[in-house]
Short mmCIF file of C-alpha atoms in Angstrom, two decimals:
data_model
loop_
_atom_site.label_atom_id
_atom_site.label_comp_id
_atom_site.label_asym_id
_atom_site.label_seq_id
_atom_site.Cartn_x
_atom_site.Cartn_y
_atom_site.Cartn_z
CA UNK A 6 -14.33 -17.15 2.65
CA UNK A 7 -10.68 -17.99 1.94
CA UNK A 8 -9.07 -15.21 0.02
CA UNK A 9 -5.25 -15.00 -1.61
CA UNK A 10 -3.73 -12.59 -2.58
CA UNK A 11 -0.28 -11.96 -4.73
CA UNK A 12 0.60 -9.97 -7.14
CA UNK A 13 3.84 -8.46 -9.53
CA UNK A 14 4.24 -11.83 -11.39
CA UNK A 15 6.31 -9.56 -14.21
CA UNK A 16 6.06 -12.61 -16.42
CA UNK A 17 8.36 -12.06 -19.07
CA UNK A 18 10.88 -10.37 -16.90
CA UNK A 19 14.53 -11.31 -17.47
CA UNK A 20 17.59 -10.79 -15.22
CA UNK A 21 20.29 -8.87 -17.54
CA UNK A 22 19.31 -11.13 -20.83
CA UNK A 23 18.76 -14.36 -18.60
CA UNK A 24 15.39 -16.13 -18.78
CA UNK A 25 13.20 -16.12 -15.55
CA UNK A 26 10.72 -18.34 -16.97
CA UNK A 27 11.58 -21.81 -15.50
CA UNK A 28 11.58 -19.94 -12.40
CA UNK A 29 7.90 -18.18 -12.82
CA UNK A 30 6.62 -21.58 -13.80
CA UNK A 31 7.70 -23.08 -10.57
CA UNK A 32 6.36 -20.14 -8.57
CA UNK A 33 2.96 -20.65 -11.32
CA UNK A 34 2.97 -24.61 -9.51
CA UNK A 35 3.51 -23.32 -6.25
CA UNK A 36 0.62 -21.19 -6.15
CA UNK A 37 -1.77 -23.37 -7.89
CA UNK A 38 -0.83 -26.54 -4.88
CA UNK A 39 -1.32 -23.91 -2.27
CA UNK A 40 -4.61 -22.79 -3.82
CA UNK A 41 -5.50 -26.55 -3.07
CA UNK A 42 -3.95 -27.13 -0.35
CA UNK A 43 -5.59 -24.26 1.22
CA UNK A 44 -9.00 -24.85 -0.03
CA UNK A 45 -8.76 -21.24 -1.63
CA UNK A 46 -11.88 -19.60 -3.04
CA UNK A 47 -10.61 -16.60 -4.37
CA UNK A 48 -7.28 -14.62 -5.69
CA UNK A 49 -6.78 -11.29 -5.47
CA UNK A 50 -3.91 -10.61 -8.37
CA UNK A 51 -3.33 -7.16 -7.78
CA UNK A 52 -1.11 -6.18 -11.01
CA UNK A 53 2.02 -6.25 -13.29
CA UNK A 54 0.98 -9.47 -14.88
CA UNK A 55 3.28 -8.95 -16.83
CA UNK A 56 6.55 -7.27 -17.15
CA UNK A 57 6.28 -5.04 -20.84
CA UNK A 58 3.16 -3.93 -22.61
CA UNK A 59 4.19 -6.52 -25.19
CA UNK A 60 4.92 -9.61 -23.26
CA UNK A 61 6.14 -13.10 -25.16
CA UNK A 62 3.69 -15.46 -26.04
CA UNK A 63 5.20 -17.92 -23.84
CA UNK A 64 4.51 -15.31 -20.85
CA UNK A 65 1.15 -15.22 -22.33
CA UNK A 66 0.59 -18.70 -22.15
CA UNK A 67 1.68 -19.25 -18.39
CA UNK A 68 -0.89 -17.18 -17.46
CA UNK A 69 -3.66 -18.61 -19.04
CA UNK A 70 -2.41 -21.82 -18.75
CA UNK A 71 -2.29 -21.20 -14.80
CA UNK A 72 -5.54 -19.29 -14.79
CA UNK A 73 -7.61 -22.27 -16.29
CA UNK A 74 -5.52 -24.88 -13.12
CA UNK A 75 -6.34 -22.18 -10.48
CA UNK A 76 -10.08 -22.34 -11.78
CA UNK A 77 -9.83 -26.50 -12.00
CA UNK A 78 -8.97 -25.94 -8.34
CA UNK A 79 -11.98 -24.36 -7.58
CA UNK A 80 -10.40 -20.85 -7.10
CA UNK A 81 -11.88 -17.28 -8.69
CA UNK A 82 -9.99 -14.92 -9.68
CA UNK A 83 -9.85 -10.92 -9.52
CA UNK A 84 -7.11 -9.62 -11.86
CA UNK A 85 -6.18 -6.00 -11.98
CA UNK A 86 -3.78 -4.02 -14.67
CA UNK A 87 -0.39 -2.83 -13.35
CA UNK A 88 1.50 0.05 -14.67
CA UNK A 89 3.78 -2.31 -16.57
CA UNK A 90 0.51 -3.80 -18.13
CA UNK A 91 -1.38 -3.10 -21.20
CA UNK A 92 -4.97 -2.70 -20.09
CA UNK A 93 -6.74 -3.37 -23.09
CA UNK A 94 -4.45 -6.41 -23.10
CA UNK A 95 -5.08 -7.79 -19.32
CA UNK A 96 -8.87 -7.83 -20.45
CA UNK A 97 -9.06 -8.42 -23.80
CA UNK A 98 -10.58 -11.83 -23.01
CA UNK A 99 -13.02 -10.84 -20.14
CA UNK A 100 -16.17 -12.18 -22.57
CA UNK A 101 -14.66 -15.51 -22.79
CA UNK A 102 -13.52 -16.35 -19.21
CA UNK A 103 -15.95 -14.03 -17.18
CA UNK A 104 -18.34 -17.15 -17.11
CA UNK A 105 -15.92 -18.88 -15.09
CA UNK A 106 -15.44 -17.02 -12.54
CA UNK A 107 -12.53 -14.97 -14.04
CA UNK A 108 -12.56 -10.95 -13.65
CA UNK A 109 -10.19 -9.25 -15.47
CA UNK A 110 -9.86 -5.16 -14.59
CA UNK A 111 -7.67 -3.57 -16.99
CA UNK A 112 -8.71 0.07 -16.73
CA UNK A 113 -10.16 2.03 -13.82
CA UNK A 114 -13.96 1.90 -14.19
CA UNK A 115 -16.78 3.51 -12.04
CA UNK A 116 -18.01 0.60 -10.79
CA UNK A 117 -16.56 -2.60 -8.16
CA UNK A 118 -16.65 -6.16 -9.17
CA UNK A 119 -18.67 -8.34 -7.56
CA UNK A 120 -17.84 -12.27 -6.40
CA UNK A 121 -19.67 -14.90 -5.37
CA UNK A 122 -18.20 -18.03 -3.41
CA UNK A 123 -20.35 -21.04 -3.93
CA UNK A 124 -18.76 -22.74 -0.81
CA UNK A 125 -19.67 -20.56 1.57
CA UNK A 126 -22.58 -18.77 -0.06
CA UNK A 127 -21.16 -15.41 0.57
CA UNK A 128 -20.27 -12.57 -1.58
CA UNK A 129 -17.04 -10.44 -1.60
CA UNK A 130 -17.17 -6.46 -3.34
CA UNK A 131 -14.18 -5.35 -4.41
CA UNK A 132 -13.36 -1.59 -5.00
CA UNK A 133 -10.81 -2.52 -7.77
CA UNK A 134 -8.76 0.12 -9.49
CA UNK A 135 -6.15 -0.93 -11.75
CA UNK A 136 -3.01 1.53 -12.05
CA UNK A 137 -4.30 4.73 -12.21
CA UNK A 138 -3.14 7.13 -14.64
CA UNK A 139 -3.51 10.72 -14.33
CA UNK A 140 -5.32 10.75 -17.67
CA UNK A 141 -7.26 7.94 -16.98
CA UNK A 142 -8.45 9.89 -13.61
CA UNK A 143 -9.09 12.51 -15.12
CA UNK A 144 -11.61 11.46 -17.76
CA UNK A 145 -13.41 9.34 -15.32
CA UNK A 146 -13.64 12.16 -12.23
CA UNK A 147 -14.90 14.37 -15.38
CA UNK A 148 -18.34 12.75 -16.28
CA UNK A 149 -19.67 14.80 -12.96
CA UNK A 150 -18.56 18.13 -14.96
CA UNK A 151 -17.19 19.30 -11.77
CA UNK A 152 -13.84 21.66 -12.39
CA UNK A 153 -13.10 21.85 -9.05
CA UNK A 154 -12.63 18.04 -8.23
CA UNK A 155 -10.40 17.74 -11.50
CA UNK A 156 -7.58 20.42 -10.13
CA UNK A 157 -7.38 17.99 -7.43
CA UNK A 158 -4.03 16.36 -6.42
CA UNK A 159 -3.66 12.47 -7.27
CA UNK A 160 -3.97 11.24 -4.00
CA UNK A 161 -7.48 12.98 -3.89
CA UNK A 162 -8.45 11.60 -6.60
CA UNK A 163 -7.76 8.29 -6.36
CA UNK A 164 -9.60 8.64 -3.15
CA UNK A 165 -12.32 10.11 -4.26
CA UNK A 166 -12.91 7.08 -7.08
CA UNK A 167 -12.48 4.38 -4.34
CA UNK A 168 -14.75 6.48 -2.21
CA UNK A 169 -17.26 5.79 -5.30
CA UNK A 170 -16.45 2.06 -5.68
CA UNK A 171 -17.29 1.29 -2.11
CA UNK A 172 -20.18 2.83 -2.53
CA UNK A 173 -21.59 -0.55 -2.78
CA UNK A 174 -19.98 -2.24 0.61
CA UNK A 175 -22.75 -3.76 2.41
CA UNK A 176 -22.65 -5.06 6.20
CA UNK A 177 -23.54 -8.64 4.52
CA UNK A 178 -20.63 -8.40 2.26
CA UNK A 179 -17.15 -9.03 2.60
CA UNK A 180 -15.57 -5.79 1.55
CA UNK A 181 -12.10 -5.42 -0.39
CA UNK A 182 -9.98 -3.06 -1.75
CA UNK A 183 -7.73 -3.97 -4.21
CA UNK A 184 -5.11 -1.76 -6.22
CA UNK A 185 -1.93 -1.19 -7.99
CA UNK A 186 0.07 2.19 -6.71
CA UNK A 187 2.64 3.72 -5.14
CA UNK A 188 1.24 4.57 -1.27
CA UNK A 189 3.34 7.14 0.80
CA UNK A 190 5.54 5.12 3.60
CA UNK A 191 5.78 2.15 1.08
CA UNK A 192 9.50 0.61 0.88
CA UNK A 193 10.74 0.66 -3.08
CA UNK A 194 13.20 -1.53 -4.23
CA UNK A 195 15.21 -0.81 -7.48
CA UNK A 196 12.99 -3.19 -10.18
CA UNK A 197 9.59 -1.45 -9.87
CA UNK A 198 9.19 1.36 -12.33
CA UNK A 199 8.07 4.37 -10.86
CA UNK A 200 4.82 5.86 -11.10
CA UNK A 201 5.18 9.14 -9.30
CA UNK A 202 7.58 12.20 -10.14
CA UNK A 203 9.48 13.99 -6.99
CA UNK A 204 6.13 12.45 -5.36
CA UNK A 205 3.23 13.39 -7.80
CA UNK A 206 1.80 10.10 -8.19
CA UNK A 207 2.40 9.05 -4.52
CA UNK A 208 -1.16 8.07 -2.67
CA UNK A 209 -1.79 8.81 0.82
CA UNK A 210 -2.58 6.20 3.02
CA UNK A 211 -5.94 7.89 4.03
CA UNK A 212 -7.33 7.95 0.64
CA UNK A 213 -7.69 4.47 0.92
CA UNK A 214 -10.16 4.62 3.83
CA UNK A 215 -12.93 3.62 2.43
CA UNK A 216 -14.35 1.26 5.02
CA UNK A 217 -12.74 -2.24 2.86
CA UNK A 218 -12.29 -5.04 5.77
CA UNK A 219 -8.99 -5.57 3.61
CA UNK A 220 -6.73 -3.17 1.14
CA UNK A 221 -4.53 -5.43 -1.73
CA UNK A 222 -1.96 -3.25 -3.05
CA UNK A 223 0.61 -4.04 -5.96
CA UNK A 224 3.42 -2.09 -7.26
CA UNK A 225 6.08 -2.48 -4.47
CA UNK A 226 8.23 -5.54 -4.60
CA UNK A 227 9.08 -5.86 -1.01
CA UNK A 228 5.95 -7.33 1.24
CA UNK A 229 4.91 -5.01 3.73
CA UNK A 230 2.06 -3.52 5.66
CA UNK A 231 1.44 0.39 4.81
CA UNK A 232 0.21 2.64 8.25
CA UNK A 233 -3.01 3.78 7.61
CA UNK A 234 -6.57 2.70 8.63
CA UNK A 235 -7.91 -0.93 8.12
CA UNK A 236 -5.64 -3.64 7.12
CA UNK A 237 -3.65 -2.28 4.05
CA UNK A 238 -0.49 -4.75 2.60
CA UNK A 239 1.84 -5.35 -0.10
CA UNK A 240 1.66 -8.66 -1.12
CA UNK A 241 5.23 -8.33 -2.85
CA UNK A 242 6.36 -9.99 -5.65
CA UNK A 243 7.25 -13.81 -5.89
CA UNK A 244 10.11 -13.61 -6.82
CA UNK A 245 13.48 -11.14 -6.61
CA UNK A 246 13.73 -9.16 -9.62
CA UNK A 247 16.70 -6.79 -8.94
CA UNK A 248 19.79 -6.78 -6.58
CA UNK A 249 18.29 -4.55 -3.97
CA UNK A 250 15.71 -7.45 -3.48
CA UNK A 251 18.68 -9.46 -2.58
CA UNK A 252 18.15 -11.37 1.20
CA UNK A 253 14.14 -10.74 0.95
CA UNK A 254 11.65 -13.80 1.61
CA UNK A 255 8.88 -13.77 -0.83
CA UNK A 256 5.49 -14.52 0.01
CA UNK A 257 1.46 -14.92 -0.61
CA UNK A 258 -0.68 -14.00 1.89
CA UNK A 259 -3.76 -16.11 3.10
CA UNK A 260 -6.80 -14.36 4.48
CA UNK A 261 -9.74 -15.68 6.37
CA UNK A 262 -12.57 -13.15 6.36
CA UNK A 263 -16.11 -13.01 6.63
CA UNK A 264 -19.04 -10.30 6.36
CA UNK A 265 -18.26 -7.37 9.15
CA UNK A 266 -15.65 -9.46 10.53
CA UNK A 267 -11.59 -9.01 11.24
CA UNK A 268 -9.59 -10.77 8.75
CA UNK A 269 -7.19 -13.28 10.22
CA UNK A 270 -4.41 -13.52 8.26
CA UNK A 271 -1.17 -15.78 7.41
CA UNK A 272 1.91 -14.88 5.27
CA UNK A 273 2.60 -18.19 3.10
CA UNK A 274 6.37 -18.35 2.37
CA UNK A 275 7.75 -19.14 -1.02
CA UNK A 276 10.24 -21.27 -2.21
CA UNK A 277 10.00 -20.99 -6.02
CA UNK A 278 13.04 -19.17 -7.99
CA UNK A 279 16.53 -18.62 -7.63
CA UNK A 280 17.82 -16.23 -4.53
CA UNK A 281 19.52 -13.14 -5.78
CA UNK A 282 23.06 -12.34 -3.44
CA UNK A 283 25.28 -10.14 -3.33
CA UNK A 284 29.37 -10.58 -2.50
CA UNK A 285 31.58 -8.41 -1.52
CA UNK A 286 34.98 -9.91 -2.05
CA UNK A 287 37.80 -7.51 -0.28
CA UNK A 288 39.67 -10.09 -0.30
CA UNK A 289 40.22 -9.82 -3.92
CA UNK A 290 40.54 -12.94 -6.61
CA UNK A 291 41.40 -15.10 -4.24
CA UNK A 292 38.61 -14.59 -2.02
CA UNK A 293 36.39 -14.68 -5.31
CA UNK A 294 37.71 -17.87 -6.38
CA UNK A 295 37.76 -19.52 -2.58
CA UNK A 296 34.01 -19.17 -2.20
CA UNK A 297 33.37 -20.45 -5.36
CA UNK A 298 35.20 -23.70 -4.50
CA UNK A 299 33.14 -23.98 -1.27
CA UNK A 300 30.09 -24.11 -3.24
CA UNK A 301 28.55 -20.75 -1.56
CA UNK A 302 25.52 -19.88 -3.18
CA UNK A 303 25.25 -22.52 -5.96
CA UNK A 304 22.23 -21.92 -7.26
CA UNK A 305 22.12 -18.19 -6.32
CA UNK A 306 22.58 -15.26 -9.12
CA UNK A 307 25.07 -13.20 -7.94
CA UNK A 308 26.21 -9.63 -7.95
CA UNK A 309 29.99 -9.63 -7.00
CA UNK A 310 32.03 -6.87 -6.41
CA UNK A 311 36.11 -7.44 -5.83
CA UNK A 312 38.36 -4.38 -4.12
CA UNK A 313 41.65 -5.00 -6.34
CA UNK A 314 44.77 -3.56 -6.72
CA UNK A 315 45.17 -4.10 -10.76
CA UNK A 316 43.01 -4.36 -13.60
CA UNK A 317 41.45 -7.81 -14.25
CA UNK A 318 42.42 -9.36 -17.29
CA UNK A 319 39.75 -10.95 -19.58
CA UNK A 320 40.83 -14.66 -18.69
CA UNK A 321 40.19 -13.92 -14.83
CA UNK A 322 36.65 -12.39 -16.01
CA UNK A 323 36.21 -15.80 -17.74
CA UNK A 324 37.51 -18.07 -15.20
CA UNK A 325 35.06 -16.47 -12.94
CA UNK A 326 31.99 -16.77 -15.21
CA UNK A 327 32.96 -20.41 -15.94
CA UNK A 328 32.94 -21.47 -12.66
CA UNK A 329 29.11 -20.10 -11.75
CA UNK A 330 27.27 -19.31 -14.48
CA UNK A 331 24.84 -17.17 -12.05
CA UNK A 332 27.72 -15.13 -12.02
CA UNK A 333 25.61 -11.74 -13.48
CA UNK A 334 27.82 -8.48 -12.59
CA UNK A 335 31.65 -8.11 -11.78
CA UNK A 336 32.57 -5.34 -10.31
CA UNK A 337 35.89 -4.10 -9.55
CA UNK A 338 36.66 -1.59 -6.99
CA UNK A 339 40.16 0.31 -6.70
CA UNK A 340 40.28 1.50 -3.09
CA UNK A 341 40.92 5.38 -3.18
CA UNK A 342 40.07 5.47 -6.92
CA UNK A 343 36.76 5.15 -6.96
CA UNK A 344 35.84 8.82 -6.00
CA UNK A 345 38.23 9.87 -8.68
CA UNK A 346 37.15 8.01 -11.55
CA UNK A 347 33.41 9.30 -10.85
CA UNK A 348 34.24 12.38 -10.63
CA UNK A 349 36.34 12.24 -13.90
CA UNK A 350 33.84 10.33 -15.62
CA UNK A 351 30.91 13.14 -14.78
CA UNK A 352 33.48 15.91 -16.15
CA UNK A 353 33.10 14.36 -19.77
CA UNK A 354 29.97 13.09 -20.14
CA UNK A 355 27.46 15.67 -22.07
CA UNK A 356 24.83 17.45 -19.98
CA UNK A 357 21.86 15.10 -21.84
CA UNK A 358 23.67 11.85 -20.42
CA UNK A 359 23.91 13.39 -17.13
CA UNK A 360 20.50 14.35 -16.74
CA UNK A 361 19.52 10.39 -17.78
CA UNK A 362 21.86 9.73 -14.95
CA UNK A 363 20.23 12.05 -12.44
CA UNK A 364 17.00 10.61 -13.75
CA UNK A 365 18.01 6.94 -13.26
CA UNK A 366 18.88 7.49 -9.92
CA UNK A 367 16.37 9.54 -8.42
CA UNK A 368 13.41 6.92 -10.09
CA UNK A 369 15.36 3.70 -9.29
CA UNK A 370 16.53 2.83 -12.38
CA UNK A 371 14.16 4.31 -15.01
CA UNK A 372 14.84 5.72 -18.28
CA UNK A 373 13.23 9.17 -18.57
CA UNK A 374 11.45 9.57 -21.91
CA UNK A 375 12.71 11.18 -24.88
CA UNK A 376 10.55 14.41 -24.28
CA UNK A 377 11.21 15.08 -20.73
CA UNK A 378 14.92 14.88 -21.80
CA UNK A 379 14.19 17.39 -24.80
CA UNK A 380 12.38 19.52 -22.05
CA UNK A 381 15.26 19.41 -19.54
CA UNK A 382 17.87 20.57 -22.94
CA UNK A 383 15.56 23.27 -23.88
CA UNK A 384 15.26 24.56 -20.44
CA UNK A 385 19.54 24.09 -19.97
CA UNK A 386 19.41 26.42 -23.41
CA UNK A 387 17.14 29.09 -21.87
CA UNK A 388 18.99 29.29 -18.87
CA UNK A 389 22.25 30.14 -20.66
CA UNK A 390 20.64 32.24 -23.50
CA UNK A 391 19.69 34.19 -20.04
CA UNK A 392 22.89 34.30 -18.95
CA UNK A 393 24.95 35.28 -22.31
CA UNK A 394 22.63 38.35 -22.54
CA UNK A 395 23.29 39.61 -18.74
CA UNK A 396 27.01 38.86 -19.14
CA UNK A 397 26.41 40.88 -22.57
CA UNK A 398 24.83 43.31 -21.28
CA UNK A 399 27.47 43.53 -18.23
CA UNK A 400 30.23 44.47 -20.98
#
């Protein structure tokens, strides 16, 4: 059978206020003509449909709307929950589509879905787990009543529930695993949102050994191949969604794979959405305004950073937004300043802003919730409550 998989669509997402949805409906037409181009039977999704819990309806309507032209096609679909999802949300309308052909996963479940390909007469099982919350893990590994296996790290038990799913490989099968997490030796880029803490909710590669001809991950934006047994890969997302993506070629990948057999395989390039660049002007205004005239990057968004000798004025800011309109950060850079004004800048900002700043750096870009910034404050008050009785005590 001929198998697809993607996965991060984010639909929804913007770019600092601007509107990717033009650009996620021509990625949405470039994946339905290479579903029939490619004569595809199936596609794995394998999470963040969307990019908020809440999405817009008109992010809501591009995926059903594609969903029903991928079916036309002739394709089925396997559709997991990301950890930007809302589960209940993703399959909400499994009783209405499932008849088609249509699996939606939206939380982790004891048991793999099952597909069958009228073309070829074959069947693929999936061991499909959605994003995996600790909870969630935790209230599944617990109908067995077994304490021990619920002190277990993450990465054990999310191994130990795909060990379960694949419970039901067979050698005339074609056996996938499909999921959305963070796997250790994965490259992050700064617009996922992190689903580990200093490495809690980080999955080792061998927990996914599980005997699955194939391993569909989502999560990471960059596509890659993850070390570990089998064939494991990040499909990537389809388009660039932060500056760090800047320079990477987005892609689909193609598999051809029957029961017991090697999958051959063939990344499919995309050319939907606008590239995402970033200049670095030393050359100051002029060399800003010079490479604008040339046309560089037209379509592009673009992060641009300018080394300058004086402030700019709010007319160059606008002459430079006029003349691209991609145009989405300006940043100026005072050689031999810049070291200062950080450093100045830390000295006054309150000790709750600099532990969001600490957090936001550490998780790529994050905001830490409300509680875990309440915890961090009480702790900060313990600590010198501690130390205002010692030097007390001292006098």
């Amino acid at each position: 059978m001929r198998i697809l998989h993607t996965g991060d669509w984010h639909l929804g997402r913007t770019l600092e206020g601007r509107s990717r949805l033009k650009e996620q409906e021509m990625f949405m037409d470039e994946l339905v003509q290479i579903s029939r181009d490619q004569q595809v039977d199936m596609i794995l999704m394998a999470g963040d449909v969307y990019d908020s819990v809440n999405p817009p309806a008109a992010a809501e309507g591009l995926f059903y709307d594609t969903v029903a032209r991928l079916n036309d096609a002739g394709c089925q679909l396997v559709v997991i929950a990301g950890n930007h999802d809302q589960p209940e949300r993703i399959s909400a309308v499994s009783p209405l589509v499932s008849q088609r052909g249509i699996t939606l996963v939206g939380l982790p479940a004891s048991r793999s879905v099952h597909v069958e390909v009228p073309r070829t007469g074959e069947r693929a099982v999936i061991a499909a787990l959605p994003y995996p919350s600790e909870a969630r893990l935790s209230e599944l590994l617990a109908e067995d009543g077994d304490e021990r296996e619920l002190r277990l790290a993450y990465s054990a038990k999310v191994g130990r529930l795909m060990r379960q799913l694949a419970q039901e490989f067979r050698a005339d099968t074609v056996n996938l695993a499909m999921s959305h997490i963070y796997v250790l030796g994965g490259v992050e880029s700064d617009s996922e949102r992190p689903i580990q803490v200093g490495g809690a909710y980080t999955v080792d590669p061998s927990s996914l050994d599980v005997g699955a001809q194939y391993t569909a991950l989502g999560h990471l934006h960059r596509p890659q191949l993850v070390k570990g047994s089998g064939l494991i890969r990040y499909s990537g997302s389809p388009l660039a969604y932060s500056f760090s993506e800047a320079g990477q070629a987005k892609s689909v990948m193609l598999l051809d794979i029957a029961p017991g057999g090697i999958p051959s395989t063939e990344e499919l390039l995309l050319c939907s959405g606008r590239p995402l660049v970033r200049w670095t002007c030393r050359g100051g205004l002029e060399e800003a305004h010079r490479w604008l005239e040339e046309g560089r990057d037209k379509n592009a968004f673009i992060d641009l950073e300018i080394s300058l000798t004086e402030a700019m004025s709010m007319s160059d800011i606008q002459a430079l937004r006029k003349a691209h309109e991609g145009i989405v950060h300006i940043r100026p850079v005072y050689p031999g300043r810049a070291e200062e004004m950080a450093v100045a800048s830390r000295a006054q900002m309150p000790v709750h802003e600099l532990f969001r700043k600490f957090y936001q750096r550490q998780s790529g870009g994050a905001e830490p919730e409300d509680e875990l910034v309440e915890l961090f404050m009480s702790l900060v008050a313990e600590e010198e409550t501690a130390a205002g009785q010692e030097e007390e005590e001292e006098r």
